[in-house]
XYZ file of N, CA and C in Angstrom:
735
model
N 66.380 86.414 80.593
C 66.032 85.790 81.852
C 64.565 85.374 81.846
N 64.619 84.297 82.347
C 63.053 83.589 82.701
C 61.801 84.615 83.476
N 60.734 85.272 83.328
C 60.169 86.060 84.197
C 59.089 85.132 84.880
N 59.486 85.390 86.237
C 59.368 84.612 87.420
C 58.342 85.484 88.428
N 56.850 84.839 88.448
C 56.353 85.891 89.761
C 56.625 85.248 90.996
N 56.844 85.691 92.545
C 57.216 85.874 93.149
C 56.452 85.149 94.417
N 56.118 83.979 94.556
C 55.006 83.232 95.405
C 55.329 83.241 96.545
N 56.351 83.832 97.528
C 56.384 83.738 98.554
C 55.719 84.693 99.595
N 55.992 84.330 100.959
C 55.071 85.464 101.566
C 54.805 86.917 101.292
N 54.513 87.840 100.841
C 54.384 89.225 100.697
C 55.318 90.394 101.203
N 54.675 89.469 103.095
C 55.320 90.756 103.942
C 56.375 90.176 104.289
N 57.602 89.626 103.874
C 58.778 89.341 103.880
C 59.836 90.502 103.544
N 59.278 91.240 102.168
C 60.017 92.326 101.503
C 58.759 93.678 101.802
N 59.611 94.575 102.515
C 58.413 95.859 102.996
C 59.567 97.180 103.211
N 58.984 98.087 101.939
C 59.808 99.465 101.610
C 61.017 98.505 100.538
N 61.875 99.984 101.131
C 62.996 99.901 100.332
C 63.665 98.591 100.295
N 63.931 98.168 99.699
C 65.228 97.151 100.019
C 66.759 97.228 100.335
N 67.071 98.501 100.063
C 67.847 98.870 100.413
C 68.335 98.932 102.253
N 67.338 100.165 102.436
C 67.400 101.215 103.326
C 66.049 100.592 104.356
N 65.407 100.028 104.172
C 64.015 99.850 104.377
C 62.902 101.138 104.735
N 63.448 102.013 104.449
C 62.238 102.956 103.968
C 61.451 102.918 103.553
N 60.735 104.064 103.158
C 59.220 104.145 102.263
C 59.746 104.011 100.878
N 59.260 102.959 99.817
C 59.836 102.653 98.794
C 58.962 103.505 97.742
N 59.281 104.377 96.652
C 58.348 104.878 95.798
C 58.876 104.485 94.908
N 59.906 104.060 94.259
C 60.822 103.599 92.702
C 60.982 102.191 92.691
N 61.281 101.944 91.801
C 61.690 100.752 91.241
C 63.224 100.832 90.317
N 63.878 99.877 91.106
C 65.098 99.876 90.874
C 66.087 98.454 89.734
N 66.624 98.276 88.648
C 67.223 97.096 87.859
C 68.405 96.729 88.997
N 68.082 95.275 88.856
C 69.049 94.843 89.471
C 69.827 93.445 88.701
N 70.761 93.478 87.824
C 72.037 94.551 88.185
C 71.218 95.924 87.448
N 71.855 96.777 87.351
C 71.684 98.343 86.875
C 72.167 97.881 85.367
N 71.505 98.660 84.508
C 71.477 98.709 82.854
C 72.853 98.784 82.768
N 73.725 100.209 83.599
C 74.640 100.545 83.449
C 75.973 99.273 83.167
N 76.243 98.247 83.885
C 76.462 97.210 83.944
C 76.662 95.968 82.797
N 75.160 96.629 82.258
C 75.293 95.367 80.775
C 75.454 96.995 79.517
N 75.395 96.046 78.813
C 75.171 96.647 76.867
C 74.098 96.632 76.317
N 73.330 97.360 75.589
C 72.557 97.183 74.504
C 72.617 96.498 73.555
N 71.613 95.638 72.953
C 70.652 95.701 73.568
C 70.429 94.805 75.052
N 69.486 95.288 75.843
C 69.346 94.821 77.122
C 68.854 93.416 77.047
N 68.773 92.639 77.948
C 68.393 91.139 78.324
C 66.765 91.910 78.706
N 66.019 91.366 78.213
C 64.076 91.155 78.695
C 64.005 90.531 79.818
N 63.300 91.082 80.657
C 62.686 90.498 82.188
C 64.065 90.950 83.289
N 64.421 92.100 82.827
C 65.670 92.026 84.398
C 64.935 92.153 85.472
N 65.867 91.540 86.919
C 65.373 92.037 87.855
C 64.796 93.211 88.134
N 63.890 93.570 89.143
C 63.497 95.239 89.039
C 63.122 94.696 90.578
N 63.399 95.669 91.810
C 63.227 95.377 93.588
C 62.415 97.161 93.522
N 61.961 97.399 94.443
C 61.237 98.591 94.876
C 62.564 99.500 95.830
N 62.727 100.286 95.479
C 63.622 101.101 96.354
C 62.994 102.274 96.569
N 63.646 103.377 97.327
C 63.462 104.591 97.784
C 64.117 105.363 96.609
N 63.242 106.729 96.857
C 64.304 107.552 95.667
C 66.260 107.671 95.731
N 65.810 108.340 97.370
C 67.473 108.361 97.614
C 68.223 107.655 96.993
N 67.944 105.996 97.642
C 68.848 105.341 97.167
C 69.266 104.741 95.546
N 67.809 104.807 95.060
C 67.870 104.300 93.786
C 68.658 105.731 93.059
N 69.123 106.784 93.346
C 69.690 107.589 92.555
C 70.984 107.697 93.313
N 71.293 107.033 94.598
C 72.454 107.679 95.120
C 73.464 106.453 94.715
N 73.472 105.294 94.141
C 74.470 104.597 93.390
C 74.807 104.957 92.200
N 74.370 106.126 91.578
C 74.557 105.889 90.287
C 76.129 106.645 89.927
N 76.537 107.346 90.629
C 77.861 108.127 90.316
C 78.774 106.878 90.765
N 78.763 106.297 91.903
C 79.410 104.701 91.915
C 79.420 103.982 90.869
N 78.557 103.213 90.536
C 77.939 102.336 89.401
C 78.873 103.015 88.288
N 79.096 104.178 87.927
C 79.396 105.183 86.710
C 80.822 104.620 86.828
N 81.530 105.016 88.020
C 82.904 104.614 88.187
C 83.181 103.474 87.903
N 82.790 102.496 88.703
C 83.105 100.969 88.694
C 82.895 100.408 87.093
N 82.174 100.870 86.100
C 82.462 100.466 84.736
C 83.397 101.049 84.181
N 83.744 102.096 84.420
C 84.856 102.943 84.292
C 86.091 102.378 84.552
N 86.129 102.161 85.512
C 87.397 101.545 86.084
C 87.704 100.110 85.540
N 86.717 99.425 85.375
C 86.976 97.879 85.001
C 87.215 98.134 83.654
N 86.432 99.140 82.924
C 86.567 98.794 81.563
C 88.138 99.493 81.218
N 89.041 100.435 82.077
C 90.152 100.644 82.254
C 91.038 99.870 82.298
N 90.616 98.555 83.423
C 91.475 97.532 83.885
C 91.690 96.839 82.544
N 90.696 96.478 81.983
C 90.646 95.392 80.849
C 91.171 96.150 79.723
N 91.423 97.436 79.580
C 91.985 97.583 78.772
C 93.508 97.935 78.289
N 93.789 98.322 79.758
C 95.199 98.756 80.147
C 95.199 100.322 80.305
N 94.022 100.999 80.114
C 94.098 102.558 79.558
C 93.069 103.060 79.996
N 93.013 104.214 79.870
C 91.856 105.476 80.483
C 91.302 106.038 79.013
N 92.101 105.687 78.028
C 91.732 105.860 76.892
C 90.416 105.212 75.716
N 89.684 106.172 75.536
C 88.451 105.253 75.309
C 88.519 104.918 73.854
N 89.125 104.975 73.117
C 88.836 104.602 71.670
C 89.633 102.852 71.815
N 89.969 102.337 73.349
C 90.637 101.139 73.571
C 89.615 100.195 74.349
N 88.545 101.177 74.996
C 87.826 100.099 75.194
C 86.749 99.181 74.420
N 86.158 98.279 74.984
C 85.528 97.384 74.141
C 84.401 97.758 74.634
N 83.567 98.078 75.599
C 82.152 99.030 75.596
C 81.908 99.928 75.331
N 81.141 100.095 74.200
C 80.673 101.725 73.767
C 80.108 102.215 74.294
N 79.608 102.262 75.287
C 78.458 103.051 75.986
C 79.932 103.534 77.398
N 80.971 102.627 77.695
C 81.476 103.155 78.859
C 82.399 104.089 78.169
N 82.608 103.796 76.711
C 83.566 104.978 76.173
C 83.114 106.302 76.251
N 82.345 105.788 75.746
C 81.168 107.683 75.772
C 81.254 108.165 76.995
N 80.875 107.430 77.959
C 80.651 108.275 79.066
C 82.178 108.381 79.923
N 83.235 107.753 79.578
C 84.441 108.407 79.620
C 84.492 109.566 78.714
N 84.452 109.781 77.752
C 84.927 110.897 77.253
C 83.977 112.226 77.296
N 83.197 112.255 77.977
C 81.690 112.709 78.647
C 82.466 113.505 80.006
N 83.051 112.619 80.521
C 83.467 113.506 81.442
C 84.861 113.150 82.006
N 85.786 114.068 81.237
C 87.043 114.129 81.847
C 87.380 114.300 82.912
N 86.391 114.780 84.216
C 86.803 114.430 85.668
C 87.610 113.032 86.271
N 86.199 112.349 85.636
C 86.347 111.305 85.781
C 87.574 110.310 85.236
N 87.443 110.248 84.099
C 88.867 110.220 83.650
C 90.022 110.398 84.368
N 90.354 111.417 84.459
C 91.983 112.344 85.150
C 91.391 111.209 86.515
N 90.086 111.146 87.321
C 90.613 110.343 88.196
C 90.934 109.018 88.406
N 90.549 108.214 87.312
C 90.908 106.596 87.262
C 92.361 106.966 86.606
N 92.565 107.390 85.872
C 94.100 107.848 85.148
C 95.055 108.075 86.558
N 94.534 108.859 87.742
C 95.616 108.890 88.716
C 95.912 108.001 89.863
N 94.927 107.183 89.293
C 94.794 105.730 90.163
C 95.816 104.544 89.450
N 96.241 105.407 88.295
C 97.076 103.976 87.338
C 98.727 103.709 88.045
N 99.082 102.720 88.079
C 100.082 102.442 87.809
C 101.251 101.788 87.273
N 102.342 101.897 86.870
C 102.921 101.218 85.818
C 104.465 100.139 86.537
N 104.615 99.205 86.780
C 105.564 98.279 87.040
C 106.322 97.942 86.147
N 106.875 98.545 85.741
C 107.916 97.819 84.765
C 106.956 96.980 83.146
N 106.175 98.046 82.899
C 104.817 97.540 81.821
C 103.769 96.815 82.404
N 103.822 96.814 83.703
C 102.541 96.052 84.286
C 101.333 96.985 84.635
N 101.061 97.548 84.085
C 99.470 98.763 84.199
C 98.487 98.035 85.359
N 98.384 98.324 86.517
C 97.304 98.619 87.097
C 96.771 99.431 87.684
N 95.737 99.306 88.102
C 94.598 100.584 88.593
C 94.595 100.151 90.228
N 94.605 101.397 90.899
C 94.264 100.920 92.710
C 92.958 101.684 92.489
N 91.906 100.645 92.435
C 90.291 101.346 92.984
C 90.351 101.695 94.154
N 88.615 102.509 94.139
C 88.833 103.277 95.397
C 87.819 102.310 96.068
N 88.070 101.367 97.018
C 87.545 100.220 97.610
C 85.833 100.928 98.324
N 85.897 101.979 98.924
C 84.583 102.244 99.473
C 83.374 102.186 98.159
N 83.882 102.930 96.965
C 82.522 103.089 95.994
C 82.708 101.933 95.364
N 83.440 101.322 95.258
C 83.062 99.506 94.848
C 82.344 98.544 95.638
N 82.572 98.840 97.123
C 82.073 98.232 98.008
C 80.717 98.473 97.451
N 80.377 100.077 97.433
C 78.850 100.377 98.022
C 78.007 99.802 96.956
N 78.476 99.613 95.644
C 78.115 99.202 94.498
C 77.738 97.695 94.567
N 78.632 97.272 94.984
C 78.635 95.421 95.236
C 77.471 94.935 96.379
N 77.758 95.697 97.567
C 76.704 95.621 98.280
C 75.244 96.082 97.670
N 75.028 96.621 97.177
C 73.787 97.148 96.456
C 73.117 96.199 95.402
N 74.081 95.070 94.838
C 73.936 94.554 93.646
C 73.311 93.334 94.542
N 74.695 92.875 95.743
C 73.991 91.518 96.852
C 72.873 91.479 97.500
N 72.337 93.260 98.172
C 70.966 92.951 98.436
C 69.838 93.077 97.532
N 70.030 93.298 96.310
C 69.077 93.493 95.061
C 68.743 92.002 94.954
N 69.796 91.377 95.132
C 69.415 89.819 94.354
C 69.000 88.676 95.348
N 69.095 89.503 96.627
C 68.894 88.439 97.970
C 67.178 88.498 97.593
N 67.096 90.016 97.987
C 65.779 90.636 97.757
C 64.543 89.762 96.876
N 65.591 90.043 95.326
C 64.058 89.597 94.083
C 64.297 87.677 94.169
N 65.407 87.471 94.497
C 65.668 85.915 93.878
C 65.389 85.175 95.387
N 65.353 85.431 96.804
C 65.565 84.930 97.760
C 64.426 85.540 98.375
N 64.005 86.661 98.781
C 62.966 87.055 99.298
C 63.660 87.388 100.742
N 64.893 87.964 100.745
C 65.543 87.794 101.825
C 65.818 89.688 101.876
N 65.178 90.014 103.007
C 65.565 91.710 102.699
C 66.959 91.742 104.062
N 67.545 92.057 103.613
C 69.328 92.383 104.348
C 69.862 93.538 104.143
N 68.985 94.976 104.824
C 69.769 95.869 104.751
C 70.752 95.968 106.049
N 71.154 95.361 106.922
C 72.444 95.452 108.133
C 73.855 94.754 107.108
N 75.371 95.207 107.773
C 76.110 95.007 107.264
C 76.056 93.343 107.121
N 76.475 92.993 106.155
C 77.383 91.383 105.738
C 78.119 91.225 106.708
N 77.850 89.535 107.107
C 79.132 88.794 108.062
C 80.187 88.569 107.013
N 80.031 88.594 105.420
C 81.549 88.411 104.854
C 81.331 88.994 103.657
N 82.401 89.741 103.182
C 82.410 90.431 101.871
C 83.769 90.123 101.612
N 83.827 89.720 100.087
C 85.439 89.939 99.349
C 84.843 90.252 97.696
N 85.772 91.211 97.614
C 85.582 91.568 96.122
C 87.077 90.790 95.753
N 87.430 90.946 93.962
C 89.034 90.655 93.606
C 88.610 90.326 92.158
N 89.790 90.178 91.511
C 89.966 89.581 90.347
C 89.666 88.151 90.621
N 88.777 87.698 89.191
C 88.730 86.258 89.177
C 89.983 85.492 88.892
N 90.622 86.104 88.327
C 91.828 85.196 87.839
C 92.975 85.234 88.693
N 92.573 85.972 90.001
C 93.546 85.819 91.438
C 93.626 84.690 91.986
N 92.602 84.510 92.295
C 92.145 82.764 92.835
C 92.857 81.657 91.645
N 93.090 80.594 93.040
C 93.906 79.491 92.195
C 92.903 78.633 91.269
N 93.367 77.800 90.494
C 92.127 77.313 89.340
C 91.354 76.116 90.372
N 91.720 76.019 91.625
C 90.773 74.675 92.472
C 89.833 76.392 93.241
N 90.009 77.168 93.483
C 89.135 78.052 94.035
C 88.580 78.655 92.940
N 88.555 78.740 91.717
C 87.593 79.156 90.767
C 86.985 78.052 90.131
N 87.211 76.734 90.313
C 86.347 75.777 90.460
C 85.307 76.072 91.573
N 85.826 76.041 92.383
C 84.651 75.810 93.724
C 83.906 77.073 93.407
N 84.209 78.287 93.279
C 83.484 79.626 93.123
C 82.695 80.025 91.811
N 82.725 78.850 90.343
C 82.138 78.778 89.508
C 81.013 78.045 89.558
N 81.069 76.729 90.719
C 80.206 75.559 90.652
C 78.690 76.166 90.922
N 78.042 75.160 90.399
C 76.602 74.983 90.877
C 76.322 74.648 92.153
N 75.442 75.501 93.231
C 75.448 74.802 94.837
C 74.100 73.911 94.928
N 74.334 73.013 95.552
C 74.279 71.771 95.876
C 72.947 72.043 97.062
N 71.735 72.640 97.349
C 70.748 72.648 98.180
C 71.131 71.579 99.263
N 71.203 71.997 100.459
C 70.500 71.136 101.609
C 69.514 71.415 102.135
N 69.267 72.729 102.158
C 67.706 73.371 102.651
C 67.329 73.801 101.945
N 65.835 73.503 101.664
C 65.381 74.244 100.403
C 64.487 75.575 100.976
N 64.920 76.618 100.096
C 64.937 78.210 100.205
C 63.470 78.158 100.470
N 63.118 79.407 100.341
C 61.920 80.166 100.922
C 60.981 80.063 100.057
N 59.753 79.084 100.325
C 59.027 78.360 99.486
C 57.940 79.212 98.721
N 58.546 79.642 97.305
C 57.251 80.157 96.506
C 58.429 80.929 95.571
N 59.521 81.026 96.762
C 60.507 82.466 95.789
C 60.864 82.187 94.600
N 61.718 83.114 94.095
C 62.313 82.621 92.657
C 62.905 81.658 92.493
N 63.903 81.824 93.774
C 65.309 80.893 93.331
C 64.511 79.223 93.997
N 63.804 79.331 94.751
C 62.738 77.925 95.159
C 62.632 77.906 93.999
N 61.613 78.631 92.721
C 61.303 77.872 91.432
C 62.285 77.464 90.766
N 63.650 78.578 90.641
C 64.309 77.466 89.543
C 65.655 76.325 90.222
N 65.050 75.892 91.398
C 65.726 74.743 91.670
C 65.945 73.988 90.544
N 66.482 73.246 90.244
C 66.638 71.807 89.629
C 66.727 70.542 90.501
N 66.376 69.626 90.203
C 66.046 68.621 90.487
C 67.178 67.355 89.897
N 67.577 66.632 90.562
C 68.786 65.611 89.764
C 69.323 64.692 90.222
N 69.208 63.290 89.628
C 69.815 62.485 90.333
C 71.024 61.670 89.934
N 71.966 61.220 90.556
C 72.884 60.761 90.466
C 73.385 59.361 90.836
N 74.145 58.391 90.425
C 74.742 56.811 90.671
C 76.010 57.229 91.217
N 76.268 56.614 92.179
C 77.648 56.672 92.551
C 77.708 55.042 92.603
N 79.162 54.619 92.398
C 79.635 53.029 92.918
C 80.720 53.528 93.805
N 80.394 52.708 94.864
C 81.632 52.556 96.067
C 82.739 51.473 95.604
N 83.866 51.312 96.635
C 84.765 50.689 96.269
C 84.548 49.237 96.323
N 83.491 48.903 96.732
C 82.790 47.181 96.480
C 81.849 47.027 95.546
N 81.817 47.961 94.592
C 80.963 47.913 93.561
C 79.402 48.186 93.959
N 79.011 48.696 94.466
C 77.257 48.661 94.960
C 77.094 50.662 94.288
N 76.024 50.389 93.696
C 75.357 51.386 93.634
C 74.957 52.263 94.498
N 74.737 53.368 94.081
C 74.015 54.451 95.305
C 73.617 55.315 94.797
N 72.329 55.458 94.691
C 71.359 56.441 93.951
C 71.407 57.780 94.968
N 71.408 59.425 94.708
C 71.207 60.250 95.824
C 70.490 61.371 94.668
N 69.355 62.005 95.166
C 68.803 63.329 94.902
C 69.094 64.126 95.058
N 69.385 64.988 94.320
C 70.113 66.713 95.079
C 68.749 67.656 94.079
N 69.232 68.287 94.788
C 68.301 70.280 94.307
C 69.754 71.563 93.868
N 69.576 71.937 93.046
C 70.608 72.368 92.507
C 70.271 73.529 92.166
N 71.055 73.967 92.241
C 70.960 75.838 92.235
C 71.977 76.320 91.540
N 71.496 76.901 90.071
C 72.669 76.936 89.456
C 73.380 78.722 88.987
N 74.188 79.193 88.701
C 73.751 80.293 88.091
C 73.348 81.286 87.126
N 72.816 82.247 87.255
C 72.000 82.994 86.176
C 72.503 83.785 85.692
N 73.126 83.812 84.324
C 73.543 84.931 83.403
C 72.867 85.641 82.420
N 72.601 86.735 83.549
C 72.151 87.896 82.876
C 72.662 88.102 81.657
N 73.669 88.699 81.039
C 74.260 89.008 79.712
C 75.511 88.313 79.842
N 76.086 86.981 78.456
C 76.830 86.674 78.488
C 78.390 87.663 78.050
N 78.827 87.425 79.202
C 80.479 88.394 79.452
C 80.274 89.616 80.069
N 79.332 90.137 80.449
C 78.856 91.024 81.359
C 78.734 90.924 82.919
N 77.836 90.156 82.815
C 77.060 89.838 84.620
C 76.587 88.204 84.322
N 76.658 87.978 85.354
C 76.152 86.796 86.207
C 76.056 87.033 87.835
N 75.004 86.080 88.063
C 74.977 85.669 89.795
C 74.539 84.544 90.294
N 74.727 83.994 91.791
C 73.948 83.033 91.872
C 73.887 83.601 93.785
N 72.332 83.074 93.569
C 72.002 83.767 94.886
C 71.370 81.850 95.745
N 72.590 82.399 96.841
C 72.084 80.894 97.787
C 71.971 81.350 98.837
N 71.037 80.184 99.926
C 70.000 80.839 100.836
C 69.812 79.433 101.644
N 71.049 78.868 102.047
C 71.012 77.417 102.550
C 71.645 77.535 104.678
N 71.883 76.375 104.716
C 72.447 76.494 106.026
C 73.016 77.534 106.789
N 74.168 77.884 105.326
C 75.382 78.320 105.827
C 75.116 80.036 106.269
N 73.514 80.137 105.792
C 72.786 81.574 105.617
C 72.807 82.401 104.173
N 73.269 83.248 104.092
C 72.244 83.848 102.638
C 74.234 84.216 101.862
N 74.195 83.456 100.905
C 75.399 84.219 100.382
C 75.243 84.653 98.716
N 75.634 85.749 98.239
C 75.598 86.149 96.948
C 77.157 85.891 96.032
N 76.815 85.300 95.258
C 77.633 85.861 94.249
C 77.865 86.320 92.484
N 79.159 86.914 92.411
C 78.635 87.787 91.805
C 79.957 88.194 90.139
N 79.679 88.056 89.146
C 80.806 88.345 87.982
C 80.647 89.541 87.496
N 81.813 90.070 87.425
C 80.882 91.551 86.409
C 81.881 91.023 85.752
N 81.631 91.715 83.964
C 82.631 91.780 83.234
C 83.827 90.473 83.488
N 83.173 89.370 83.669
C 84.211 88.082 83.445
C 85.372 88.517 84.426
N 85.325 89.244 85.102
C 86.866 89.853 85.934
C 86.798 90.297 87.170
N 85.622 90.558 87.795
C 85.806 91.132 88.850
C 84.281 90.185 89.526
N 84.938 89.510 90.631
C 84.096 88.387 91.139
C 84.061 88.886 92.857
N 83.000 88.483 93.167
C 82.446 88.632 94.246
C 81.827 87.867 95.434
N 81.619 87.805 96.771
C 81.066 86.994 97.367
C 80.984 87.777 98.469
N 79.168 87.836 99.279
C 78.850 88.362 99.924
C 78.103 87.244 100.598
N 78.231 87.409 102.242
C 77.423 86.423 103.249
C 76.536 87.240 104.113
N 75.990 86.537 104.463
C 74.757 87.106 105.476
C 74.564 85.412 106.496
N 74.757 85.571 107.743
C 74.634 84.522 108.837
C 73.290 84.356 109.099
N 72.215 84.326 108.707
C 70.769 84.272 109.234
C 70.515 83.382 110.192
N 70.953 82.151 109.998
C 70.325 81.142 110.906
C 71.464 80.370 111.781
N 70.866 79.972 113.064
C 71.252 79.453 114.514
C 72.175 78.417 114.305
């Protein structure tokens, strides 16, 4: 990732980002846990509180757990394809026996029922991390919209629209990150009488952290502040925040 300092107002982001507390840590956003070794240079990093920066991590633990379950069909770790989530499956058989009693089998169809609250709290944690460093937008009150799911649930015209690059009408919070890596671009259209039409857009595209791991793209336009979000190519996300009138 590009390392980006942070030109917007100061006192925009104050304490935690989380919690808005007294912030003493510094928190990765996404969490290491998330990607593979070796790591991507320049990750996000937001200021958090102790609490919180330690109270995702038994979440965070699960949710790779579980996905790397999903993708594999099994609780069995010599099947998954992350070494670091194998280990720490076989690290602790609690854990285990409990994604294992979450499985179920359809007629050879293996799936897992997650436990929706510690995914939530995880996802939410990841949306205000990135509102935070990339937007300058601190949102610790609940989201006007959250959906987690499989990417490959959505029909292929809604994983079009949920892959695309967004299209700026307002441009974000002047100095922030995601203000710097606007793009800039212009385009010809011909109408049906043949005439040209030149139009400018600002483009906001998204940022992949580790390819097949994580990605996000954090927008901050009209519609108010929305995140989104890939883990592991499979489990896609979209979080809103209504800010403006």
């Amino acid at each position: 990732m590009d390392q980006l300092q942070n030109f917007s107002d100061y006192r925009l982001l104050s304490g935690c980002i989380y919690c808005g507390g007294s912030a003493n840590t510094r928190d990765h956003v996404p969490s290491r846990i998330l990607l593979e070794p070796p790591y991507p240079d320049n990750l996000p990093v937001v200021s958090a509180c102790k609490s919180c920066n330690q109270g995702f991590s038994k979440d965070e633990q699960y949710l790779v757990c579980l996905l790397e379950s999903v993708l594999a069909g099994s609780t069995n770790p010599d099947r998954m394809r992350r070494p670091s989530v194998a280990k720490a499956m076989s690290r602790s058989p609690a854990l285990k026996a409990r994604i294992e009693s979450a499985k179920t089998d359809s007629n050879g169809l293996i799936s897992f029922i997650p436990e929706y609250e510690r995914v939530k709290n995880v996802v939410l944690k990841l949306a205000r991390g990135h509102a935070a460093y990339e937007l300058s937008q601190q949102l610790a009150h609940d989201p006007d919209h959250y959906w987690c799911g499989a990417l490959s649930s959505l029909s292929e015209e809604q994983i079009e629209a949920f892959n695309a690059a967004h299209i700026q009408h307002l441009i974000s919070e002047i100095g922030s990150r995601s203000h710097q890596r606007m793009l800039a671009a212009e385009i010809s259209m011909a109408s049906l009488s043949g005439d040209q039409k030149t139009m400018q857009l600002l483009v906001n595209d998204w940022i992949e952290v580790q390819e097949g791991y994580y990605r996000y793209l954090s927008i901050d336009d009209i519609e108010g502040v929305i995140i989104r979000i890939v883990i592991a190519n499979y489990l896609a996300c979209e979080i809103g925040w209504k800010i403006y009138d």
